[in-house]
C-alpha positions as a printed Julia matrix, in Angstrom:
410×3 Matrix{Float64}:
  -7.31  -13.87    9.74
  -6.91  -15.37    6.7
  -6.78  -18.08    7.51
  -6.43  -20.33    7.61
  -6.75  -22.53    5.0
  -6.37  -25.42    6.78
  -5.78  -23.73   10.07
  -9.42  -22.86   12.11
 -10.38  -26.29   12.01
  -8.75  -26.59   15.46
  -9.69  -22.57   16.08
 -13.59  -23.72   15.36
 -13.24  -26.74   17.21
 -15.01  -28.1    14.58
 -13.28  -31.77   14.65
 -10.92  -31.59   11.66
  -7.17  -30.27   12.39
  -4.86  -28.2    10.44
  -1.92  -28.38    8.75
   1.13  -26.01    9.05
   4.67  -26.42    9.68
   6.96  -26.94   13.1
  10.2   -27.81   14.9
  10.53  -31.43   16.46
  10.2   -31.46   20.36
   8.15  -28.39   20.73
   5.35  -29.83   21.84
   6.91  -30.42   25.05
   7.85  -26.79   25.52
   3.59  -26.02   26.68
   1.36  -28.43   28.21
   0.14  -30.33   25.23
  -2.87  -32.15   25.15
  -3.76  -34.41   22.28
  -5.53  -31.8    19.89
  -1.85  -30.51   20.19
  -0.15  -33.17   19.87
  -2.18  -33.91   16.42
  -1.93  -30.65   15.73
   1.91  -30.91   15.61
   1.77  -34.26   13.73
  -0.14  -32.61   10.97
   2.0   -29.39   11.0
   5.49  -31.77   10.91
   3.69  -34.04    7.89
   3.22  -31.46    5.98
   6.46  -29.02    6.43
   9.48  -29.07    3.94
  12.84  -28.21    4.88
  13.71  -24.51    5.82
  16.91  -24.67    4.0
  19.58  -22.01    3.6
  17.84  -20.53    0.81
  15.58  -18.12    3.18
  18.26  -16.73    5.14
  19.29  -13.44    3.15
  22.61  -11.88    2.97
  23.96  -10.46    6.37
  24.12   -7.5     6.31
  21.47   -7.42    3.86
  22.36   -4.5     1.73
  19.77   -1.8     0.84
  17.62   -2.29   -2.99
  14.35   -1.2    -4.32
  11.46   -3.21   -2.92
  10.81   -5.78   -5.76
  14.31   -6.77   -6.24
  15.13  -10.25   -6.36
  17.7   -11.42   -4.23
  17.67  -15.15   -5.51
  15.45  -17.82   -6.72
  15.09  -21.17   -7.39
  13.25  -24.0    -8.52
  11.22  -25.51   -6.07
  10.27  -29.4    -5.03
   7.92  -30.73   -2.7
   5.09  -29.76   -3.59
   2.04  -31.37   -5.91
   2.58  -28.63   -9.0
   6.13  -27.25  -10.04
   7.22  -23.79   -8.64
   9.61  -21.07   -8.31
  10.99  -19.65   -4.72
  12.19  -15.97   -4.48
  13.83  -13.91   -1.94
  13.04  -10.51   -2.63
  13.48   -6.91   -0.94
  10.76   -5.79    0.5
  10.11   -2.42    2.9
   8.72   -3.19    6.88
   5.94   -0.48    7.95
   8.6     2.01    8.72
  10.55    1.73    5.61
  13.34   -0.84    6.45
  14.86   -3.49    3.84
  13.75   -6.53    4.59
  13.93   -9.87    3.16
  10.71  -12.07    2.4
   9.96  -15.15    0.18
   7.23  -16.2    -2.5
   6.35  -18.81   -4.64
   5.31  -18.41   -8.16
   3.36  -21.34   -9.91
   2.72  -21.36  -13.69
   0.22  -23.57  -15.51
   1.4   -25.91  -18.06
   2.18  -25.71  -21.88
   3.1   -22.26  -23.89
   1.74  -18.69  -22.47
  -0.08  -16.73  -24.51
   1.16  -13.84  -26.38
   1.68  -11.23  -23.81
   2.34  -13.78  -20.99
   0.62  -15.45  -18.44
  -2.12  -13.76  -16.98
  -1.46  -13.23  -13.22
  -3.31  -14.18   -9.53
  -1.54  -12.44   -6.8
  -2.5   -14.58   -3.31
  -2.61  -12.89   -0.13
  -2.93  -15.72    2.16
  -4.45  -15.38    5.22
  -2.71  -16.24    9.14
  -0.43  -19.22    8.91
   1.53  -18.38   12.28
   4.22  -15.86   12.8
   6.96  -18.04   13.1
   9.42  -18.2    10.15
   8.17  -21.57    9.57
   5.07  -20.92    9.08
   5.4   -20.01    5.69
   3.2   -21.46    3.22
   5.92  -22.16    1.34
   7.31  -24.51    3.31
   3.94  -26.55    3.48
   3.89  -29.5     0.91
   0.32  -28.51    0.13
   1.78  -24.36    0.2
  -1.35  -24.08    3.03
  -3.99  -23.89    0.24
  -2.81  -24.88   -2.92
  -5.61  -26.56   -3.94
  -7.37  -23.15   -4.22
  -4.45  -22.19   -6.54
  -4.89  -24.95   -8.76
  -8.21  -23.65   -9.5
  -6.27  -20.55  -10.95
  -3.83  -22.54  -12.51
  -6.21  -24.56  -14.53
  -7.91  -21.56  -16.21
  -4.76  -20.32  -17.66
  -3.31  -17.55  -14.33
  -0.12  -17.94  -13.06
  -0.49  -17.06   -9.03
   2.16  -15.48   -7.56
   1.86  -16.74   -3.02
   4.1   -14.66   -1.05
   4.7   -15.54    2.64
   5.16  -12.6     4.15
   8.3   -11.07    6.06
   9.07  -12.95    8.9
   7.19  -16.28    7.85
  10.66  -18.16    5.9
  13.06  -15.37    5.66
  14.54  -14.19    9.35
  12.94  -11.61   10.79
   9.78  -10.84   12.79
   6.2   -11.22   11.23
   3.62   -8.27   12.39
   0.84  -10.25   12.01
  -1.5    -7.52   10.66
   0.17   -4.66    9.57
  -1.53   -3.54    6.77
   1.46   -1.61    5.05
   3.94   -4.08    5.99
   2.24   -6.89    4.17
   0.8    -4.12    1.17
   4.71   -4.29    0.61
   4.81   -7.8     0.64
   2.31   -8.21   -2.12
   3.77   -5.87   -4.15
   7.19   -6.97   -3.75
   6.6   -10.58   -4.75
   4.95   -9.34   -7.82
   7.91   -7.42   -9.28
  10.39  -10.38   -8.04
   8.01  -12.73   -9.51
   8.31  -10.69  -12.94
  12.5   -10.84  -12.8
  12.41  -14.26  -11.99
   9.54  -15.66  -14.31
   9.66  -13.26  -17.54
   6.61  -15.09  -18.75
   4.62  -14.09  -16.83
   1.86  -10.85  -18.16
   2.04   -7.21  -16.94
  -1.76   -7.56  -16.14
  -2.43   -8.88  -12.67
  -5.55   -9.59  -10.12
  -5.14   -9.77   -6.34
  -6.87  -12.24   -4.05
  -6.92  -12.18   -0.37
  -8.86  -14.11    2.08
  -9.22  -13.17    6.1
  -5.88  -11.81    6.67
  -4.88  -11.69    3.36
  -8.51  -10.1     2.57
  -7.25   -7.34    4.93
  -3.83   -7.06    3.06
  -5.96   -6.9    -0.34
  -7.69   -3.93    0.81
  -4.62   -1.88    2.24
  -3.42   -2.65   -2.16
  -6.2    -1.47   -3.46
  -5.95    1.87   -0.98
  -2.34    1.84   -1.76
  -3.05    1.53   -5.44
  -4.77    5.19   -5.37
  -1.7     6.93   -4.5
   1.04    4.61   -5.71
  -0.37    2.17   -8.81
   1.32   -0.46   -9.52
   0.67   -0.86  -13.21
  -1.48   -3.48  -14.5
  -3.6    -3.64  -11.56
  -7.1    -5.12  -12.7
  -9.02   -5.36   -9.48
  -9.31   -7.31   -6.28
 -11.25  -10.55   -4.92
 -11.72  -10.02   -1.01
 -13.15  -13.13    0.93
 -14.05  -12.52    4.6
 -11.04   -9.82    5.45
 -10.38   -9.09    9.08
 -10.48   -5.95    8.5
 -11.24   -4.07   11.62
  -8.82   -5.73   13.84
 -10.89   -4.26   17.09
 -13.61   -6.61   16.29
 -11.53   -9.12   15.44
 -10.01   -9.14   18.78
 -12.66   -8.47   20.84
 -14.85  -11.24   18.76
 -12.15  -13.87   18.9
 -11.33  -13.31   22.68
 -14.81  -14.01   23.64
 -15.43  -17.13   21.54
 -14.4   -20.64   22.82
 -12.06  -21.96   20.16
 -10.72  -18.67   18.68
  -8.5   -17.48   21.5
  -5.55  -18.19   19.77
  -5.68  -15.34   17.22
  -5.54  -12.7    20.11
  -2.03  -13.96   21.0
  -0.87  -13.72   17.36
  -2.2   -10.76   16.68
  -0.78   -9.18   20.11
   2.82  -10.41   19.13
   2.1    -8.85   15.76
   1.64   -5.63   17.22
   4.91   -6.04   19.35
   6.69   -6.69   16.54
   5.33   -3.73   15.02
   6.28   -1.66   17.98
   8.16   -2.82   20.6
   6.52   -0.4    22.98
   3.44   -2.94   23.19
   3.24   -4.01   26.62
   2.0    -8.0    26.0
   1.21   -8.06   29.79
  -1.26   -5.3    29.71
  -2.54   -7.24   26.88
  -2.59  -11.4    27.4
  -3.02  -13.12   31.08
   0.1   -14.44   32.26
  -1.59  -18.21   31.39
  -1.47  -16.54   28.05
   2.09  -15.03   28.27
   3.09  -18.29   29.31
   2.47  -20.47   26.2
   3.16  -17.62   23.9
   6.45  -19.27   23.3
   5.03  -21.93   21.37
   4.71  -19.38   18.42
   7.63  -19.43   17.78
   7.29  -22.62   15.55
   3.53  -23.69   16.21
   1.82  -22.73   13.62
  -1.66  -22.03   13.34
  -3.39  -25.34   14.07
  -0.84  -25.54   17.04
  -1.87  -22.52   18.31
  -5.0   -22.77   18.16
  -5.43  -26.15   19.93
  -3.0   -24.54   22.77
  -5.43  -21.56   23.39
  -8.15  -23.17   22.41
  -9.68  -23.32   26.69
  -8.49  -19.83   26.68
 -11.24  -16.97   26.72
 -12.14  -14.41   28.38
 -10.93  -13.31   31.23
  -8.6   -16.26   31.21
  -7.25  -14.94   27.84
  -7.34  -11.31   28.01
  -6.13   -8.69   31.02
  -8.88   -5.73   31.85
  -8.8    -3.23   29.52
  -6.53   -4.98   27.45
  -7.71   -2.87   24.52
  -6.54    0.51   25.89
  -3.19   -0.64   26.18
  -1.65    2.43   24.13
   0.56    0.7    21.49
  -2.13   -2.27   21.2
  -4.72    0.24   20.44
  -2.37    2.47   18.42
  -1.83   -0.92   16.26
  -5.47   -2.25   15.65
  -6.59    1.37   14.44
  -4.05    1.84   13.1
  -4.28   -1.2    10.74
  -7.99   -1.59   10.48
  -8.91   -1.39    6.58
 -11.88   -1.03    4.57
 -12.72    2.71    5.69
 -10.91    4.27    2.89
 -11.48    4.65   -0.57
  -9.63    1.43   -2.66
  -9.49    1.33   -6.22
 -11.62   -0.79   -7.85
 -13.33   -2.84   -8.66
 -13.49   -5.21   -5.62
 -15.19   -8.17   -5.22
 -16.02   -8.6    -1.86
 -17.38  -12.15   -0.58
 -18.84  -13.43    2.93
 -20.43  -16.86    4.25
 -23.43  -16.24    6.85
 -21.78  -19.37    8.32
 -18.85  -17.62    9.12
 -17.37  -17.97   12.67
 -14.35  -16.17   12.58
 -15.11  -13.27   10.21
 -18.79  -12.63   11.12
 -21.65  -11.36    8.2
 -22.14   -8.15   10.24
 -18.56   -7.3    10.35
 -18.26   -7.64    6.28
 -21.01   -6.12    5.65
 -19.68   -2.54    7.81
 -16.91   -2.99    5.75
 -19.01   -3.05    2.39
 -21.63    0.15    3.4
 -18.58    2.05    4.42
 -16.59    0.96    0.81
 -19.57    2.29   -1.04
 -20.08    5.14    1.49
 -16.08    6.22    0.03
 -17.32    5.9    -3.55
 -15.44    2.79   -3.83
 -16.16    0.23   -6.68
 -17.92   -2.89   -4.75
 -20.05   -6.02   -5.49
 -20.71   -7.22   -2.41
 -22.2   -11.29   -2.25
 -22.9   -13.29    0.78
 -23.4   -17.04    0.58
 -25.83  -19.46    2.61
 -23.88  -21.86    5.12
 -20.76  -20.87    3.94
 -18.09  -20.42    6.66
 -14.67  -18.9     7.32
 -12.76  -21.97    5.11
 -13.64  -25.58    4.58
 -12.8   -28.17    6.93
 -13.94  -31.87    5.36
 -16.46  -33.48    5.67
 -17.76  -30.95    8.28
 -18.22  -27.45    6.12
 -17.47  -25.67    3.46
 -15.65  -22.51    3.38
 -16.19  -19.05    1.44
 -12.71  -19.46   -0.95
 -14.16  -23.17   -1.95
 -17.81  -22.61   -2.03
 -17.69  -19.54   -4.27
 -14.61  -19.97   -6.83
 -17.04  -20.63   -9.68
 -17.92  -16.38   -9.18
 -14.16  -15.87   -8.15
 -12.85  -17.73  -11.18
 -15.88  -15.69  -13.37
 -15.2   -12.09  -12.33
 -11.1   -12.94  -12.6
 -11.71  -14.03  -16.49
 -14.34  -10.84  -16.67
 -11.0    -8.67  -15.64
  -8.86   -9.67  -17.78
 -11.63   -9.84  -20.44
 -11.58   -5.89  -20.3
 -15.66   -6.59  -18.83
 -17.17   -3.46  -16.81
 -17.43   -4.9   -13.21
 -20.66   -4.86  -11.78
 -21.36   -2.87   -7.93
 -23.77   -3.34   -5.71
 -23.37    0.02   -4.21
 -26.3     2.44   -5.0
């Protein structure tokens, strides 16, 4: 899924590790070879402190999704921020608690306020510390300072269940749709600079989140709204499954997204789903993040991975269809970028997803890039969020420019 900013290195096997977040001793809790063991080096460099700021009020008493619960200034990290804790609604309408950051550029905003970035990031983990803000480099904040630079505040949330207590359902589309939204009216009460006028950018998992906005935004707009930037979005999770549990290196998104669905609905049977090699080091999501868990399934696949007709487990299946985006009409515009190079999120899924956008009468410009993959990893490849922010950055400025946005749907 999203992902992984720094987190499919390990997933691609393609020699660079990620960086995430983790509890001390772990390691020893799975057999641990030593792409895990780096892996959990890297994820315990770059954590911060989970401090009591993240656990909300118990019991948490029932507000409007948006409202902020607390903030404060954060530290840490290489450009000054804000934390909330805001309300936000699960998929079946619950309060729950989840966190954000919200980074402003420097100097004086502009009449009307700083112009706004909403990132949906994409899979971190689904343990609580695996929330990008509690990553020193808030799992791709170098993207953000792109934004930052040209004048947008971003507003990051984490997600329920990644910092604040709780579960994270690791691809529920309205779940994390109420996320987004949430950390943009928190972000408003707890940064009054910042502008009424907002664009959304998601990438992998967060490109899937994007999409279930923008179909949100047709029956319940959330004012302002000026479009969305889509990289690579893991949109139909059936593929996503069935891709990543057949490709060495990528097992370890089937587990995650498995123990999103049971967190989603407990009636998920996870040993109808995973092997019971797979049950067994399932445990280490719990604080392995990402790059952890990908260098711990990363021998898994196939049948060593998956049961038989894992997929017609009821409440698995129930939860991938049920959550697939990108085969409803979204309100536009969308901009909608793939790399052929990508691994994870392949061309031909991307491009379904952009025929049956246009087939809705959706608002699309659909670009793919040359050797572009799923995200960078140094000094081996380049990734879709890095190798095209000169056209993300351009179409952003063309929003809030009051431009017509181009489509590539005839």
């Amino acid at each position: 899924m999203r992902t992984l900013r720094q987190a499919a290195a390990a997933l691609l096997a393609a020699g660079a590790m990620i960086t995430a977040t983790a509890s001390p001793g772990q390691a020893d809790a799975v057999p641990c070879d030593q792409w895990c063991q780096t892996a959990w080096e890297q994820q315990r460099a770059n954590a911060l402190p989970r401090t009591g700021f993240y656990d909300p009020p118990t019991p948490l008493r029932w507000a409007p999704a948006g409202t902020l619960i607390r903030k404060e200034a954060a530290t840490g990290y290489a450009v000054p921020a804000t934390r909330t804790l805001y309300h936000s609604r699960d998929s079946g309408g619950r309060d729950v608690a989840a966190s954000a950051v919200v980074l402003v550029p420097q100097g004086t905003p502009p009449s009307g306020g700083w112009p706004v970035v909403v990132d949906a990031h994409g899979a971190s983990g689904i343990g609580r510390d695996c929330a990008p803000s509690l990553m020193r480099d808030l799992y791709h904040g170098d993207q953000m300072r792109r934004f930052l630079d040209k004048g947008y505040a971003v507003v990051a949330p984490d997600y329920a269940g990644l910092g604040a207590a709780g579960q994270h359902a690791l691809g529920d589309k309205t779940a994390v749709a109420n996320d987004v939204i949430g950390a943009l009216r928190s972000a408003r009460r707890s940064v009054p600079a910042l502008s009424y006028r907002w664009v959304l950018w998601g990438h992998s998992q967060g490109g899937a989140a994007a999409l279930s906005v923008a179909e949100r935004q047709l029956d319940r707009p959330e004012p302002g709204y000026l479009g969305a930037v889509v990289t690579s979005p893991a949109a139909d999770l059936t593929q996503i499954v069935t891709h990543a549990a057949t490709q060495p290196g990528l097992g370890g998104f089937v587990p995650l997204i498995a123990a999103g669905a049971k967190a989603a609905d407990d009636r998920v049977r996870l040993d109808r789903v995973l092997t019971p090699q797979a049950l067994a080091a399932l445990e280490v999501t719990r604080t392995g993040c990402l790059g952890v868990v990908a260098a711990v399934y990363r021998e898994l696949t196939g049948p060593d991975l998956v049961q038989p007709g894992y997929l017609a487990e009821p409440g698995f299946a129930r939860f991938l269809t049920r959550n697939t985006t990108g085969v409803r009409p979204v309100a536009g515009p969308v901009l909608l970028l793939q790399g052929d190079a990508d691994s994870v999120v392949t061309r031909a899924m991307t491009d379904q997803v952009a025929a049956t956008l246009c087939r809705t009468g959706s608002r699309v410009d659909y670009r793919t890039y040359p050797g572009l993959e799923h995200d960078t990893y140094p000094g081996v490849v380049t990734g879709i969020d890095d190798g095209a922010m000169p056209d993300i950055l351009a179409w952003t400025a063309e929003r809030f420019g009051g431009e017509q946005a181009a489509t590539t749907c005839s």
